[in-house]
Short mmCIF file of C-alpha atoms and ligand atoms in Angstrom, two decimals:
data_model
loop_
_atom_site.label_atom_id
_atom_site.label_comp_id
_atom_site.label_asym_id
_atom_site.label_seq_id
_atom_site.Cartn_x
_atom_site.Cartn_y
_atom_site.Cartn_z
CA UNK M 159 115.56 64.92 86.69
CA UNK M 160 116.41 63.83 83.36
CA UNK M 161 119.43 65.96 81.72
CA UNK M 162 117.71 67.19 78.51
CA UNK M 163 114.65 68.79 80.95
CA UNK M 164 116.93 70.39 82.81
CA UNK M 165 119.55 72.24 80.20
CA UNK M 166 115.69 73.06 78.30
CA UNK M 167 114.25 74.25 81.43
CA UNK M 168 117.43 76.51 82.24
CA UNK M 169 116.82 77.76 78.43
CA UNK M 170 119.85 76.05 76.57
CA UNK M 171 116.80 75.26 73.75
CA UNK M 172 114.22 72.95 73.17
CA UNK M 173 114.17 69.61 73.86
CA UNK M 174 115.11 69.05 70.55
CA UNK M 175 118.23 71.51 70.07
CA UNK M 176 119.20 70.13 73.74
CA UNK M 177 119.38 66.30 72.56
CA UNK M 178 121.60 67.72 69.71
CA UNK M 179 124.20 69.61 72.42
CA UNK M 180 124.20 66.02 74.00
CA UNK M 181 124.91 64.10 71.16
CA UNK M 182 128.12 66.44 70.25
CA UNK M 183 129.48 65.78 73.69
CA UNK M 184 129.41 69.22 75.03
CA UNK M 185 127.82 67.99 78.19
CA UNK M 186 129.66 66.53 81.24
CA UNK M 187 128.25 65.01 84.28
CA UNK M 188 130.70 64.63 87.38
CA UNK M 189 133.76 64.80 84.17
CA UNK M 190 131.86 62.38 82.45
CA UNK M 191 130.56 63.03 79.06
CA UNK M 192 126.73 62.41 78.57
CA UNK M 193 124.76 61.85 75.39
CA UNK M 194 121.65 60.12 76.49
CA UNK M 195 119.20 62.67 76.53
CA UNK M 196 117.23 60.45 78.98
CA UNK M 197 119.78 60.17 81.34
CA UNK M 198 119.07 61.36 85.13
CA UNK M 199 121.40 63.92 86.88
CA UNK M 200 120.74 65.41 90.31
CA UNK M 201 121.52 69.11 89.88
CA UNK M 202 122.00 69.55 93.68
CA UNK M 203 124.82 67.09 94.12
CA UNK M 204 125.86 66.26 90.65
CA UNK M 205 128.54 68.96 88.53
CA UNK M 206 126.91 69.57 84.98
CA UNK M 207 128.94 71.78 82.84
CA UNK M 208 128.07 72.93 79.09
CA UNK M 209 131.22 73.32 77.13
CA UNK M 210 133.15 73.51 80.40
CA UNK M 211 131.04 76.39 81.85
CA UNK M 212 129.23 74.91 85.36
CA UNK M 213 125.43 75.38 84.66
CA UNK M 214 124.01 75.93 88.05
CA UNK M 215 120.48 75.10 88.34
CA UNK M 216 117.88 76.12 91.20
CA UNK M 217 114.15 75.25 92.07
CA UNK M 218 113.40 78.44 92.97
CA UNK M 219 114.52 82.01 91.99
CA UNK M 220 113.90 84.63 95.01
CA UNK M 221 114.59 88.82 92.86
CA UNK M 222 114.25 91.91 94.85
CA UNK M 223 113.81 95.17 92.76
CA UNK M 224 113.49 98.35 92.72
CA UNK M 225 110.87 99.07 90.48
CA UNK M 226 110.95 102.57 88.04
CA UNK M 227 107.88 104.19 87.19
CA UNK M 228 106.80 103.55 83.46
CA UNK M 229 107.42 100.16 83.57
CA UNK M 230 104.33 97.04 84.37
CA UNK M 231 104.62 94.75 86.95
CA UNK M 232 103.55 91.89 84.54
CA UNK M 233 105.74 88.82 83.23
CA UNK M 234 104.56 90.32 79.05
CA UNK M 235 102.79 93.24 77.38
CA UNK M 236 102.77 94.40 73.70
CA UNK M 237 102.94 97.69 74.06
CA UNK M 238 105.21 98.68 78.03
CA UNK M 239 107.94 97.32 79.05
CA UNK M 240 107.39 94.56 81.88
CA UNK M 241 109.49 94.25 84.76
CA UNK M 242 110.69 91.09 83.85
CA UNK M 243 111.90 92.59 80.72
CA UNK M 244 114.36 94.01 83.00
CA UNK M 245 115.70 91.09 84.29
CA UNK M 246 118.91 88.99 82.67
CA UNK M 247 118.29 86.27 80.51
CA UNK M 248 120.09 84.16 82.91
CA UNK M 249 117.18 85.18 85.35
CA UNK M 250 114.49 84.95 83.22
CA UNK M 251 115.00 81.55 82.03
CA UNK M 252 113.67 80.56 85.77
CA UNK M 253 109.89 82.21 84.40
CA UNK M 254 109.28 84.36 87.66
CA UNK M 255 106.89 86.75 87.74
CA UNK M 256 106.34 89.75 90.04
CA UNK M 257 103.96 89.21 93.54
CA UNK M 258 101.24 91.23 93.48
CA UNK M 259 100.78 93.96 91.07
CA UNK M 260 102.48 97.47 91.96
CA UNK M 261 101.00 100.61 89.41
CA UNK M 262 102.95 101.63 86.46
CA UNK M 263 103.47 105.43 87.88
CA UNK M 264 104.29 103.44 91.31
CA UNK M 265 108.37 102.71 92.48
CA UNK M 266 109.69 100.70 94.93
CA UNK M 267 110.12 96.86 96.49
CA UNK M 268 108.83 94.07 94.43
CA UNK M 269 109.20 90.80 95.31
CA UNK M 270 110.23 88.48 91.26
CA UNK M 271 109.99 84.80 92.33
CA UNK M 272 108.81 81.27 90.38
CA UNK M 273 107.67 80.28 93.48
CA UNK M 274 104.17 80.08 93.19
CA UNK M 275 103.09 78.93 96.55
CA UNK M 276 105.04 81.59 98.77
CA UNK M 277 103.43 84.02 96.29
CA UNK M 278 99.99 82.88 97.06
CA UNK M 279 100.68 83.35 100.66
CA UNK M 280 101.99 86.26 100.27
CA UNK M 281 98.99 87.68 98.63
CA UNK M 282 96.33 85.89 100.29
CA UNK M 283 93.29 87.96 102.09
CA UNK M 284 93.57 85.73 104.74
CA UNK M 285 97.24 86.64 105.68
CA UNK M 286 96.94 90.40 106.02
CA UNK M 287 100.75 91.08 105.13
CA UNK M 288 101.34 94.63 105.97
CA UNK M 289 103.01 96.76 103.08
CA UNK M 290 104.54 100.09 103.96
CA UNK M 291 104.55 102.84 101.12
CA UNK M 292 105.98 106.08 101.44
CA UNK M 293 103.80 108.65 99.64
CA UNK M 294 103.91 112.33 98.48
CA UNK M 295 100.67 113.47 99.06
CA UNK M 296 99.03 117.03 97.74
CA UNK M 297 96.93 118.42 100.16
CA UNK M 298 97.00 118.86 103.69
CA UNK M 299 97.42 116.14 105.34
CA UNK M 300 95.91 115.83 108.80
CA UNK M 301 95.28 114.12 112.17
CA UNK M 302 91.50 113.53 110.99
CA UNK M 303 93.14 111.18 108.06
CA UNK M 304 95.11 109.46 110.54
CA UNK M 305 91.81 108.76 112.36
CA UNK M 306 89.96 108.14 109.41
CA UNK M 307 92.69 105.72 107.89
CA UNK M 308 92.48 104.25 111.16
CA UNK M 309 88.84 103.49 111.45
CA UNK M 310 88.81 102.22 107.38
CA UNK M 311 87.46 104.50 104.68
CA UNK M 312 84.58 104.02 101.91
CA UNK M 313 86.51 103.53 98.50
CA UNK M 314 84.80 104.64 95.48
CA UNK M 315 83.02 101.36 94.66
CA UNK M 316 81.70 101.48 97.95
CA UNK M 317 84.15 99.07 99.61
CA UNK M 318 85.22 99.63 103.36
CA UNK M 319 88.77 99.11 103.85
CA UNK M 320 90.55 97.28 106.61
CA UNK M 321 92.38 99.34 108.91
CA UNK M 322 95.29 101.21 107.76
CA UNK M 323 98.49 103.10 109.68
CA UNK M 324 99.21 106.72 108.16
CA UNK M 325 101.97 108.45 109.19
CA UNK M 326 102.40 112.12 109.12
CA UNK M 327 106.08 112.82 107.70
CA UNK M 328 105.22 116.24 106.87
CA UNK M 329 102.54 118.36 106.39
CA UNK M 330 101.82 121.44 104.16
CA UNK M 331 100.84 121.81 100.53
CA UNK M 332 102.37 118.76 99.73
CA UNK M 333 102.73 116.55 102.41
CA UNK M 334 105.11 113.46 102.82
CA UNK M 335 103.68 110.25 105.09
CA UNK M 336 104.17 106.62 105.28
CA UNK M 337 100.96 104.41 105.11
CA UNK M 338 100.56 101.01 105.93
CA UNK M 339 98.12 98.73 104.67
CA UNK M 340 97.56 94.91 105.06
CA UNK M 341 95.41 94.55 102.28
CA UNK M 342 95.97 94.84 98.07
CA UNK M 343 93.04 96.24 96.46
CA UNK M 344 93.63 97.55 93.10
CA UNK M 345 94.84 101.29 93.41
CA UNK M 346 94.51 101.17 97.19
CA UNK M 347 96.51 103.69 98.66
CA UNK M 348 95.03 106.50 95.96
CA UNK M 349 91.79 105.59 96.27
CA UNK M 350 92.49 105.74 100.23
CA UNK M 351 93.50 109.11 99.64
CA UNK M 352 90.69 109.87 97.23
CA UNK M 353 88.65 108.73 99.65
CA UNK M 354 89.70 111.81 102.41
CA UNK M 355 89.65 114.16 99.18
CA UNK M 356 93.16 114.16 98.41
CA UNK M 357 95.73 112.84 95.48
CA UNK M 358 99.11 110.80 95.59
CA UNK M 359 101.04 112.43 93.21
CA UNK M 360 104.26 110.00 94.19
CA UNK M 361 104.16 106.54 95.52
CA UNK M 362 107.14 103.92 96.43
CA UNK M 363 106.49 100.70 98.41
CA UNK M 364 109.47 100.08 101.06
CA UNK M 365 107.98 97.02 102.39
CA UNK M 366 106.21 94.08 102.48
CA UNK M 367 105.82 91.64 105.19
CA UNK M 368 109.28 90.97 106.55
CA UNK M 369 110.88 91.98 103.46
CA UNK M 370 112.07 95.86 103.20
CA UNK M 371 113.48 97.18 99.79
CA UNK M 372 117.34 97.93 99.79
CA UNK M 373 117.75 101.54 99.13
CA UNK M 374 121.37 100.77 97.69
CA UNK M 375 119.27 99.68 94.53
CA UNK M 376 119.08 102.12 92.14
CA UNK M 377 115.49 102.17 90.30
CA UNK M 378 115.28 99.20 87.43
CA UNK M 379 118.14 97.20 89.58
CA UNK M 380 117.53 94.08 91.58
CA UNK M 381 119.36 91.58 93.31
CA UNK M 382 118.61 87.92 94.79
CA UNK M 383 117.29 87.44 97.98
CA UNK M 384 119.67 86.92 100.51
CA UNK M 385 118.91 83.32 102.52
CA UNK M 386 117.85 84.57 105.89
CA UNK M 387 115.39 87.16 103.77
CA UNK M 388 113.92 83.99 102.16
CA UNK M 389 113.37 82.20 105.71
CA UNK M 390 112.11 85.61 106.61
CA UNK M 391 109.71 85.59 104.02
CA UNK M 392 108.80 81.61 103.91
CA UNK M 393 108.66 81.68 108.37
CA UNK M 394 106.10 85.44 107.90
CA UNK M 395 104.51 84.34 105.09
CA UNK M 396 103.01 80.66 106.24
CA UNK M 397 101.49 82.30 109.57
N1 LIG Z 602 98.33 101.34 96.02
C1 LIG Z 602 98.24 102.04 94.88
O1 LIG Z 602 97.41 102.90 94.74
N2 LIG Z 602 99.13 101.78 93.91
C2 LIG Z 602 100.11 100.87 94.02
O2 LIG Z 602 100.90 100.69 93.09
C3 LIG Z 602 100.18 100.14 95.22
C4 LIG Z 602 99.28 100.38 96.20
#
């Protein structure tokens, strides 16, 4: 790819400000200095460096995080902070975006990638990936909802859901359970709940697919995707 897309891609300024950098010498290629912003460079076997720093450059940028409540799983909003806004700039510069949408009051796994097709799988109807939330629930919370859950429930605009797996962690006033669901309606697991006449009044999403969240990330932390949870992902995710 030619040099000057690459340093602007990676965020080192606009084409413009980039052809600039080159012309001042402050980029080598293999030890060699380059100044023609149309020169080609292979980022996967060629050494780039900006003022002697190595700029690494990838295709694809594969985030886990923990998501904390009060914060939108969006890539920009006026008003709320974004998960991405959470990221480092040397993470954002890729442009990923969160898969799938979790609420703002909701915590837990999130997959931040730029790769758009593994997204779509990810999401797609036709794939059914199971995601596992755990879920404080108030109200009882009984063997009937396990049935229920089990056969599909009416939501409120009238749509029957798939199948879903509720587990009973603990019952009482408030109960605990884990629920999993293969489908991503919007509000799903509430309006499941609504649906049996009760309210989520905590939810956390602990997996997706292959992918579980690492509970050594504090909420608002993230960390790349290690490479045998990206085959994980890529192998589950093109079923
Ligand atoms: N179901 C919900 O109700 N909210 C979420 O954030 C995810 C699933």
């Amino acid at each position: 790819m030619r040099i000057d897309k690459l340093l602007a891609n990676l965020g080192f300024g606009s084409r413009k400000e980039v052809k600039q950098l080159l012309k001042s010498g402050a980029v080598k290629v293999d030890d060699a200095v380059i100044k023609d912003a149309k020169a080609h460079v292979d980022p996967a076997t060629q050494h780039v460096t900006l003022n002697g720093e190595h700029v690494e450059y990838k295709e694809f940028i594969y985030l886990m995080m923990n998501k904390p409540p009060g914060v939108l799983s969006a890539t920009e909003d006026s008003r709320d902070k974004t998960v991405i806004d959470l990221l480092e700039l040397n993470d954002q510069v890729y442009s990923p975006f969160p898969v799938g949408r979790l609420d703002k009051d909701t915590e837990g796994l999130l997959l931040i990638t730029n790769d758009g097709q593994l997204s779509h799988r990810l999401l797609s109807p036709k794939k059914h990936v199971p995601k596992t939330y755990f879920a404080v629930i108030e109200g009882e919370v009984t063997e009937e909802d396990v049935e229920a859950f089990q056969e599909g429930v009416t939501l409120d605009d009238g749509y029957f859901t798939k199948p879903g797996q509720l587990t009973i962690l603990k019952s009482g006033l408030m109960s605990d359970i884990e629920l999993t669901i293969t489908e991503g309606k919007f509000h799903q697991v509430k309006r499941m709940f609504e649906a049996v006449g009760k309210r989520v009044v905590y939810l956390k999403r602990l997996s997706m697919g292959p992918l579980a969240l690492d509970e050594s990330l504090e909420l608002g932390e993230y960390r790349e995707l290690t490479e045998e949870e990206i085959e994980m992902l890529k192998s589950d995710g093109s079923k």
